Coordinates of C-alpha atoms and ligand atoms in Angstrom, one line a residue:
X1 CA 154.2 15.2 139.4
X2 CA 152.2 18.4 138.8
X3 CA 152.8 21.1 141.4
X4 CA 150.3 23.5 143.0
X5 CA 152.4 26.4 141.6
X6 CA 151.8 25.1 138.0
X7 CA 148.0 24.8 138.7
X8 CA 147.6 28.1 140.3
X9 CA 149.7 29.9 137.7
X10 CA 147.7 28.3 134.9
X11 CA 144.4 29.1 136.6
X12 CA 145.3 32.8 136.9
X13 CA 147.0 33.1 133.5
X14 CA 144.1 31.5 131.6
X15 CA 141.2 32.8 133.5
X16 CA 140.1 29.6 135.3
X17 CA 140.4 30.9 138.9
X18 CA 141.4 34.3 140.2
X19 CA 142.3 35.3 143.8
X20 CA 139.1 36.9 145.2
X21 CA 138.9 40.7 145.7
X22 CA 142.4 41.0 144.3
X23 CA 142.4 44.7 143.7
X24 CA 142.0 45.1 147.5
X25 CA 144.9 42.8 148.2
X26 CA 142.8 39.6 148.2
X27 CA 140.3 38.4 150.9
X28 CA 140.4 35.5 153.2
X29 CA 141.2 32.6 150.9
X30 CA 138.4 33.4 148.5
X31 CA 138.6 32.7 144.8
X32 CA 136.6 33.8 141.8
X33 CA 135.9 31.3 139.0
X34 CA 136.8 33.1 135.8
X35 CA 135.3 32.5 132.4
X36 CA 136.9 29.1 131.8
X37 CA 136.5 28.1 135.5
X38 CA 132.8 28.8 135.7
X39 CA 132.2 27.0 132.4
X40 CA 134.1 23.9 133.8
X41 CA 132.3 24.1 137.1
X42 CA 128.9 24.3 135.4
X43 CA 129.8 21.3 133.2
X44 CA 130.7 19.3 136.3
X45 CA 127.5 20.2 138.2
X46 CA 125.3 19.6 135.1
X47 CA 126.9 16.2 134.7
X48 CA 126.4 15.3 138.3
X49 CA 122.8 16.4 138.2
X50 CA 122.2 14.3 135.0
X51 CA 123.9 11.2 136.4
X52 CA 122.5 11.2 139.9
X53 CA 119.1 12.9 139.6
X54 CA 117.8 12.8 136.0
X55 CA 119.0 9.3 135.1
X56 CA 117.9 7.6 138.2
X57 CA 114.3 6.8 138.9
X58 CA 114.9 6.7 142.7
X59 CA 116.3 10.3 142.9
X60 CA 114.8 13.8 143.0
X61 CA 116.4 17.2 143.5
X62 CA 115.7 20.3 145.5
X63 CA 117.3 23.8 145.8
X64 CA 117.0 24.8 149.4
X65 CA 118.1 28.1 151.2
X66 CA 121.5 28.9 152.7
X67 CA 119.8 30.5 155.7
X68 CA 117.7 27.9 157.4
X69 CA 115.6 28.2 160.6
X70 CA 118.3 28.6 163.4
X71 CA 116.7 25.7 165.3
X72 CA 117.9 23.5 162.5
X73 CA 121.5 23.7 163.7
X74 CA 120.6 23.1 167.3
X75 CA 118.7 20.0 166.4
X76 CA 121.4 18.8 164.0
X77 CA 124.0 19.1 166.7
X78 CA 126.1 21.6 164.8
X79 CA 125.8 24.4 167.4
X80 CA 127.2 22.1 170.0
X81 CA 129.6 19.9 168.1
X82 CA 130.6 21.3 164.7
X83 CA 134.0 22.3 166.1
X84 CA 137.7 22.0 165.3
X85 CA 140.4 22.2 167.9
X86 CA 142.2 25.5 167.8
X87 CA 145.4 26.9 169.3
X88 CA 147.0 30.3 169.1
X89 CA 150.7 31.0 169.0
X90 CA 151.4 33.3 171.9
X91 CA 154.3 34.9 170.1
X92 CA 152.8 35.9 166.7
X93 CA 149.1 35.3 167.4
X94 CA 148.7 33.0 164.4
X95 CA 145.8 30.6 164.8
X96 CA 146.3 26.9 164.0
X97 CA 144.3 23.7 163.8
X98 CA 145.7 21.8 166.8
X99 CA 145.1 18.4 165.1
X100 CA 147.0 19.6 162.1
X101 CA 150.0 20.7 164.2
X102 CA 150.0 17.3 166.0
X103 CA 149.9 15.5 162.6
X104 CA 153.3 17.1 161.7
X105 CA 154.9 14.7 164.2
X106 CA 152.8 11.6 163.8
X107 CA 151.8 9.1 161.1
X108 CA 148.1 9.4 160.1
X109 CA 145.5 11.6 161.6
X110 CA 145.0 13.3 165.0
X111 CA 141.2 13.5 164.8
X112 CA 140.8 11.0 167.7
X113 CA 142.8 13.1 170.2
X114 CA 141.1 15.1 173.0
X115 CA 141.9 18.8 173.6
X116 CA 144.1 17.8 176.6
X117 CA 145.9 15.2 174.6
X118 CA 146.6 17.6 171.8
X119 CA 147.9 20.3 174.1
X120 CA 150.3 17.9 175.8
X121 CA 151.4 16.2 172.7
X122 CA 152.2 19.4 170.9
X123 CA 154.2 20.7 174.0
X124 CA 156.1 17.4 174.5
X125 CA 157.0 17.1 170.9
X126 CA 158.3 20.7 170.8
X127 CA 156.2 21.4 167.7
X128 CA 156.9 24.8 166.3
X129 CA 154.5 27.6 165.1
X130 CA 154.6 27.2 161.3
X131 CA 154.5 31.0 161.0
X132 CA 157.2 32.2 163.5
X133 CA 159.0 29.1 164.7
X134 CA 158.3 29.6 168.4
X135 CA 156.9 26.8 170.6
X136 CA 154.6 28.8 172.9
X137 CA 151.0 28.0 172.3
X138 CA 147.7 28.5 174.2
X139 CA 145.9 25.4 175.3
X140 CA 143.8 23.7 172.5
X141 CA 140.1 24.8 172.6
X142 CA 137.1 24.1 170.5
X143 CA 136.2 26.5 167.8
X144 CA 132.7 26.4 166.1
X145 CA 133.0 26.5 162.3
X146 CA 129.6 28.0 161.6
X147 CA 129.4 31.5 160.3
X148 CA 127.0 33.5 162.3
X149 CA 125.0 36.4 161.0
X150 CA 122.3 38.7 162.5
X151 CA 118.8 39.0 161.1
X152 CA 117.1 42.4 160.9
X153 CA 114.0 41.0 162.7
X154 CA 113.8 41.8 166.4
X155 CA 113.3 39.1 169.0
X156 CA 115.2 37.4 171.8
X157 CA 117.6 35.8 169.4
X158 CA 118.3 37.2 165.9
X159 CA 121.3 34.9 165.2
X160 CA 121.2 32.9 162.0
X161 CA 123.8 30.7 160.5
X162 CA 125.2 30.3 157.0
X163 CA 124.8 26.6 156.3
X164 CA 128.0 24.6 156.9
X165 CA 126.6 21.7 154.8
X166 CA 123.8 21.5 152.3
X167 CA 122.4 18.3 153.8
X168 CA 120.1 19.9 156.4
X169 CA 118.1 21.7 153.8
X170 CA 117.3 18.3 152.4
X171 CA 116.2 16.8 155.8
X172 CA 113.9 19.8 156.4
X173 CA 112.1 19.0 153.1
X174 CA 111.9 15.3 153.6
X175 CA 108.2 15.4 154.4
X176 CA 107.3 17.8 151.6
X177 CA 109.0 15.6 149.1
X178 CA 107.3 12.5 150.4
X179 CA 103.9 14.2 150.4
X180 CA 104.2 15.8 146.9
X181 CA 106.0 13.3 144.7
X182 CA 105.8 9.6 144.0
X183 CA 109.1 8.6 145.7
X184 CA 109.3 5.3 147.6
X185 CA 111.9 4.3 150.1
X186 CA 114.6 3.6 149.1
X187 CA 115.0 7.0 147.4
X188 CA 117.3 10.0 147.5
X189 CA 117.1 13.7 147.4
X190 CA 120.1 15.6 145.9
X191 CA 121.1 19.2 146.0
X192 CA 123.9 21.4 144.7
X193 CA 124.8 24.5 146.6
X194 CA 127.0 26.7 148.6
X195 CA 128.2 25.9 152.1
X196 CA 130.3 28.0 154.5
X197 CA 132.8 27.1 157.1
X198 CA 134.9 29.4 159.2
X199 CA 138.0 27.2 158.7
X200 CA 140.8 28.0 161.1
X201 CA 143.5 27.2 158.5
X202 CA 142.2 27.5 155.0
X203 CA 144.7 26.8 152.3
X204 CA 146.0 24.8 149.4
X205 CA 144.2 27.0 146.9
X206 CA 140.5 25.9 146.5
X207 CA 141.0 22.8 148.5
X208 CA 140.0 24.4 151.8
X209 CA 138.1 27.6 151.5
X210 CA 135.5 29.4 153.6
X211 CA 132.8 29.4 150.9
X212 CA 132.5 26.4 148.7
X213 CA 130.0 24.2 146.9
X214 CA 128.8 20.8 147.6
X215 CA 126.8 18.2 145.7
X216 CA 125.1 16.1 148.3
X217 CA 122.6 13.2 148.4
X218 CA 120.6 12.0 151.3
X219 CA 119.5 8.5 150.4
X220 CA 116.7 7.2 152.6
X221 CA 116.6 3.5 153.3
X222 CA 115.2 1.0 155.8
X223 CA 117.6 0.4 158.6
X224 CA 118.1 -3.3 157.8
X225 CA 119.3 -2.4 154.3
X226 CA 121.9 0.4 155.1
X227 CA 125.0 -1.7 154.4
X228 CA 124.0 -2.7 150.9
X229 CA 123.1 0.8 149.9
X230 CA 126.3 2.2 151.5
X231 CA 128.4 -0.2 149.4
X232 CA 126.4 0.7 146.3
X233 CA 127.0 4.4 146.8
X234 CA 130.7 4.0 147.4
X235 CA 130.8 2.2 144.1
X236 CA 128.8 4.9 142.4
X237 CA 131.3 7.4 143.7
X238 CA 134.2 5.5 142.1
X239 CA 132.2 5.4 138.8
X240 CA 131.7 9.2 139.0
X241 CA 135.5 9.7 139.6
X242 CA 136.2 7.8 136.4
X243 CA 133.6 9.8 134.4
X244 CA 135.1 13.1 135.3
X245 CA 138.7 11.9 134.5
X246 CA 140.2 11.1 137.8
X247 CA 142.7 8.2 138.1
X248 CA 141.6 5.2 140.1
X249 CA 145.1 4.6 141.3
X250 CA 145.2 8.0 142.9
X251 CA 142.0 7.3 145.0
X252 CA 142.6 5.9 148.5
X253 CA 139.8 4.7 150.8
X254 CA 139.9 5.8 154.4
X255 CA 137.6 4.0 156.8
X256 CA 137.1 6.8 159.3
X257 CA 137.1 5.4 162.9
X258 CA 136.3 6.3 166.4
X259 CA 136.3 9.9 167.5
X260 CA 137.3 11.0 164.0
X261 CA 133.7 10.2 162.9
X262 CA 131.4 13.2 162.6
X263 CA 128.9 13.4 165.4
X264 CA 126.1 12.1 163.2
X265 CA 127.9 9.2 161.6
X266 CA 128.1 5.5 162.4
X267 CA 130.3 4.7 159.4
X268 CA 132.2 7.0 157.0
X269 CA 134.4 6.1 154.1
X270 CA 136.4 9.1 152.8
X271 CA 137.6 8.9 149.3
X272 CA 141.0 10.5 149.5
X273 CA 142.9 11.6 146.4
X274 CA 146.5 12.2 145.5
X275 CA 146.5 16.0 145.3
X276 CA 149.8 17.8 144.5
X277 CA 150.3 18.6 148.2
X278 CA 149.5 15.0 149.5
X279 CA 146.7 12.5 149.9
X280 CA 143.7 14.3 151.3
X281 CA 139.9 14.0 151.4
X282 CA 138.1 14.5 148.1
X283 CA 134.7 13.1 148.9
X284 CA 132.9 11.2 151.7
X285 CA 130.2 8.7 152.1
X286 CA 128.5 8.6 155.5
X287 CA 125.9 6.4 157.2
X288 CA 124.0 9.1 159.2
X289 CA 121.6 6.6 160.7
X290 CA 118.2 8.3 161.4
X291 CA 120.0 10.8 163.6
X292 CA 119.0 13.9 161.6
X293 CA 115.3 13.1 160.9
X294 CA 114.8 11.9 164.5
X295 CA 116.3 15.1 165.9
X296 CA 114.2 17.3 163.6
X297 CA 111.1 15.3 164.4
X298 CA 111.7 15.9 168.1
X299 CA 112.6 19.6 167.8
X300 CA 109.8 20.5 165.3
X301 CA 107.1 18.2 166.6
X302 CA 106.3 17.2 163.0
X303 CA 106.4 13.6 162.0
X304 CA 109.2 12.8 159.6
X305 CA 108.3 9.2 158.8
X306 CA 107.7 6.8 156.0
X307 CA 104.8 4.4 155.9
X308 CA 105.7 1.2 154.0
X309 CA 102.7 0.6 151.7
X310 CA 103.1 -3.1 151.8
X311 CA 103.5 -3.7 155.6
X312 CA 101.9 -0.5 156.8
X313 CA 104.9 -0.1 159.1
X314 CA 105.7 3.5 159.9
X315 CA 109.3 4.4 160.6
X316 CA 112.0 7.1 160.4
X317 CA 114.2 6.1 157.5
X318 CA 118.0 5.7 157.8
X319 CA 120.3 7.8 155.6
X320 CA 123.3 7.2 153.4
X321 CA 125.0 10.4 152.4
X322 CA 127.4 10.5 149.5
X323 CA 128.9 14.0 149.5
X324 CA 131.0 15.6 146.7
X325 CA 132.9 18.8 147.0
X326 CA 132.7 20.8 143.8
X327 CA 135.9 22.8 144.4
X328 CA 137.9 19.8 145.4
X329 CA 136.6 18.0 142.3
X330 CA 137.9 20.9 140.1
X331 CA 141.3 20.9 141.8
X332 CA 141.6 17.1 141.4
X333 CA 140.6 17.2 137.8
X334 CA 143.0 20.1 136.9
X335 CA 145.9 18.5 138.7
X336 CA 145.2 15.1 137.0
X337 CA 144.7 16.7 133.5
X338 CA 147.8 19.0 133.6
X339 CA 150.8 18.1 131.6
X340 CA 153.9 19.9 130.4
X341 CA 154.8 17.8 127.4
X342 CA 158.2 18.0 125.7
X343 CA 157.7 17.7 121.9
X344 CA 160.2 16.6 119.3
X345 CA 162.6 19.5 118.9
X346 CA 162.4 20.3 122.5
X347 CA 159.4 22.6 122.6
X348 CA 157.3 22.3 125.7
X349 CA 153.5 22.5 125.3
X350 CA 151.2 22.8 128.3
X351 CA 148.1 20.7 127.8
X352 CA 145.0 20.0 129.9
X353 CA 143.8 16.5 129.1
X354 CA 140.3 17.2 130.2
X355 CA 137.4 14.9 129.4
X356 CA 135.3 16.5 126.7
X357 CA 132.3 16.6 129.0
X358 CA 134.2 18.7 131.5
X359 CA 136.2 20.9 129.1
X360 CA 135.2 24.5 129.2
X361 CA 135.5 24.9 125.4
X362 CA 134.2 22.0 123.4
X363 CA 135.4 23.0 119.9
X364 CA 137.7 25.9 118.7
X365 CA 136.9 27.1 115.3
X366 CA 139.9 28.7 113.5
X367 CA 139.9 30.3 110.1
X368 CA 143.4 30.2 108.7
X369 CA 143.2 33.9 107.7
X370 CA 141.0 36.8 108.4
X371 CA 140.1 37.4 104.7
X372 CA 138.9 35.8 101.5
X373 CA 135.6 34.5 103.0
X374 CA 137.2 32.2 105.5
X375 CA 135.8 33.9 108.6
X376 CA 132.3 33.7 107.1
X377 CA 132.7 30.0 106.4
X378 CA 134.1 29.6 109.9
X379 CA 130.9 31.2 111.4
X380 CA 128.9 28.4 109.7
X381 CA 131.1 25.8 111.3
X382 CA 130.9 27.5 114.7
X383 CA 127.1 27.4 114.6
X384 CA 127.2 23.7 113.9
X385 CA 129.8 23.0 116.7
X386 CA 127.8 25.0 119.2
X387 CA 125.3 22.1 119.5
X388 CA 128.0 20.4 121.7
X389 CA 128.2 23.4 124.1
X390 CA 130.5 26.3 124.6
X391 CA 132.8 26.9 121.6
X392 CA 135.4 29.4 120.8
X393 CA 136.1 31.4 117.6
X394 CA 139.7 32.6 117.2
X395 CA 141.0 34.3 114.0
X396 CA 144.1 36.0 115.4
X397 CA 147.7 35.0 114.6
X398 CA 149.8 32.0 113.8
X399 CA 147.8 28.8 113.7
X400 CA 150.3 26.8 115.8
X401 CA 150.0 29.4 118.6
X402 CA 146.2 29.2 118.4
X403 CA 146.4 25.4 118.8
X404 CA 148.7 25.8 121.9
X405 CA 146.3 28.3 123.4
X406 CA 143.5 25.8 123.1
X407 CA 145.6 22.9 124.4
X408 CA 146.3 25.0 127.6
X409 CA 142.6 25.3 128.4
X410 CA 141.8 21.7 127.5
X411 CA 139.8 22.2 124.3
X412 CA 139.5 18.6 122.9
X413 CA 139.3 19.5 119.3
X414 CA 140.1 22.4 116.9
X415 CA 138.6 22.8 113.5
X416 CA 140.5 24.8 110.9
X417 CA 139.0 26.4 107.9
X418 CA 141.5 27.0 105.1
X419 CA 141.5 28.0 101.4
X420 CA 140.7 24.4 100.3
X421 CA 137.6 24.4 102.4
X422 CA 136.0 26.7 99.9
X423 CA 136.6 24.2 97.1
X424 CA 136.3 20.8 98.8
X425 CA 133.8 21.6 101.6
X426 CA 136.1 19.9 104.1
X427 CA 137.9 21.2 107.2
X428 CA 141.0 20.1 109.2
X429 CA 140.2 18.6 112.6
X430 CA 143.0 18.5 115.0
X431 CA 143.0 16.3 118.2
X432 CA 144.3 17.9 121.4
X433 CA 145.9 14.8 122.9
X434 CA 147.5 13.2 119.8
X435 CA 147.8 16.5 117.8
X436 CA 146.8 14.3 114.8
X437 CA 145.0 16.1 112.0
X438 CA 142.3 14.7 109.8
X439 CA 140.4 16.1 106.8
X440 CA 136.6 15.8 107.4
X441 CA 133.8 16.8 105.1
X442 CA 131.6 19.6 106.6
X443 CA 128.6 17.4 105.9
X444 CA 130.1 14.7 108.2
X445 CA 131.5 17.0 110.8
X446 CA 128.7 17.0 113.3
X447 CA 128.4 13.2 113.4
X448 CA 132.2 12.8 113.5
X449 CA 132.5 15.1 116.5
X450 CA 129.6 13.5 118.2
X451 CA 131.0 10.0 117.8
X452 CA 134.6 10.8 118.7
X453 CA 134.2 13.4 121.4
X454 CA 130.7 14.2 122.6
X455 CA 128.6 11.0 122.3
Ligands
ATP1 P1 138.0 18.0 156.0 O1 138.2 16.8 156.9 O2 138.9 18.1 154.8 O3 137.8 19.3 156.7 P2 135.2 17.3 156.1 O4 135.3 15.8 156.5 O5 134.9 18.2 157.2 O6 136.5 17.7 155.3 P3 132.7 17.0 155.0 O7 132.0 17.6 156.2 O8 132.6 15.5 154.8 O9 134.2 17.4 155.0 O10 132.2 17.8 153.7 C1 131.8 17.2 152.5 C2 132.7 17.6 151.4 O11 132.7 19.0 151.2 C3 134.2 17.2 151.5 O12 134.4 15.9 151.1 C4 134.9 18.2 150.6 O13 134.8 17.8 149.3 C5 134.0 19.4 150.7 N1 134.5 20.4 151.7 C6 134.4 20.4 153.1 N2 135.0 21.4 153.6 C7 135.5 22.2 152.6 C8 136.3 23.4 152.5 N3 136.6 24.1 153.6 N4 136.6 23.9 151.3 C9 136.3 23.2 150.1 N5 135.6 22.0 150.2 C10 135.2 21.5 151.4

């Protein structure tokens, strides 16, 4: 089983993900996606956009703002209820999620417990502060996870919020999209963007951070059809997991029940994944009813309705929301793809078995030496390979080491140009996973790569 230490070390060493603001000692669980990380993240987002927006006639996209009208968050219920239960250790002042403390002494999840129940349970069980080991906590209290900021404009209230979910930007544009496009219920609006949460206990690398990205869909349906669309979306989420290289056996469905449901949801299925630190939420699919559009209609005074052209019936559509965390996707992909493989002879190679569509480098082009016209020939091959996306050119050092370097960042295929290339117009193509090498004519290279890796 891959460990978090292996993943974080690889990410730092190879330039996937760095600790944020590191020269100042790091900052609040923030992380920078380095050159390979951003490439991988962009591949993931582009794939999602293609699969769920471009290739579906019932979907459109938007790109809304992070700062929305503050009334949005009152109407959506986030100002009043987007809370987590918090407790402070009276000895060392460390802050903790009370439900997470309780979960250390129970099977399953403590989301359903009230503040009083949490306080009593933690005391009775003698649960210790994970930081200092003492058992003296404050009572559990609610802590709102929204980041507040102040606008320069004067007025009675200049408070604005950084969005804690991208969804609300979509609800605010429901009417504009209906009025300006040819969508018909059932249809969806998708968006990719940043969200911010003042998490009490961030951690596990990029799993729980304060600033993260979501890929969200609000899918508008007639109330009578919500169940069939809900099931179809859960299935679509499984298909997506397969496309990005996650293992079906590692996905666990959690039917979220009772008080654990978000304030807007009547049914939620979490897709949990086997991360190196345990089984935790990767994605969620929620039936949000018509809660959000109804509240925004009431608060704004603007009608947010759909008129069925056949029946002329006018109603507020219900909503299915499949939500995909970008950062948790990256962590799940990396931990699934990582392998330390012992080769014949005992050498260990680190390899990332990334799907070609996700891999940050598609093809590495390697001239055997720096002289005798090989680099020039390699540049021709590089130009050809670049039609598949980001490629790398590396002419330094021992060829075996160059292969290993590419294995570690998950490059699916390396193309080597040697002396024979100048005579036979062919190159050596080496596969990352099998390490098998094949001689391919340059004239056939593009179609070969397309068929085998990038089709
Ligand atoms: P959790 O229970 O783990 O706090 P949540 O149920 O609050 O998650 P949602 O509100 O459903 O999460 O958010 C949608 C998705 O956004 C999650 O499935 C996850 O992939 C991602 N996400 C939520 N919070 C964070 C975070 N703090 N850091 C990184 N990704 C997050």
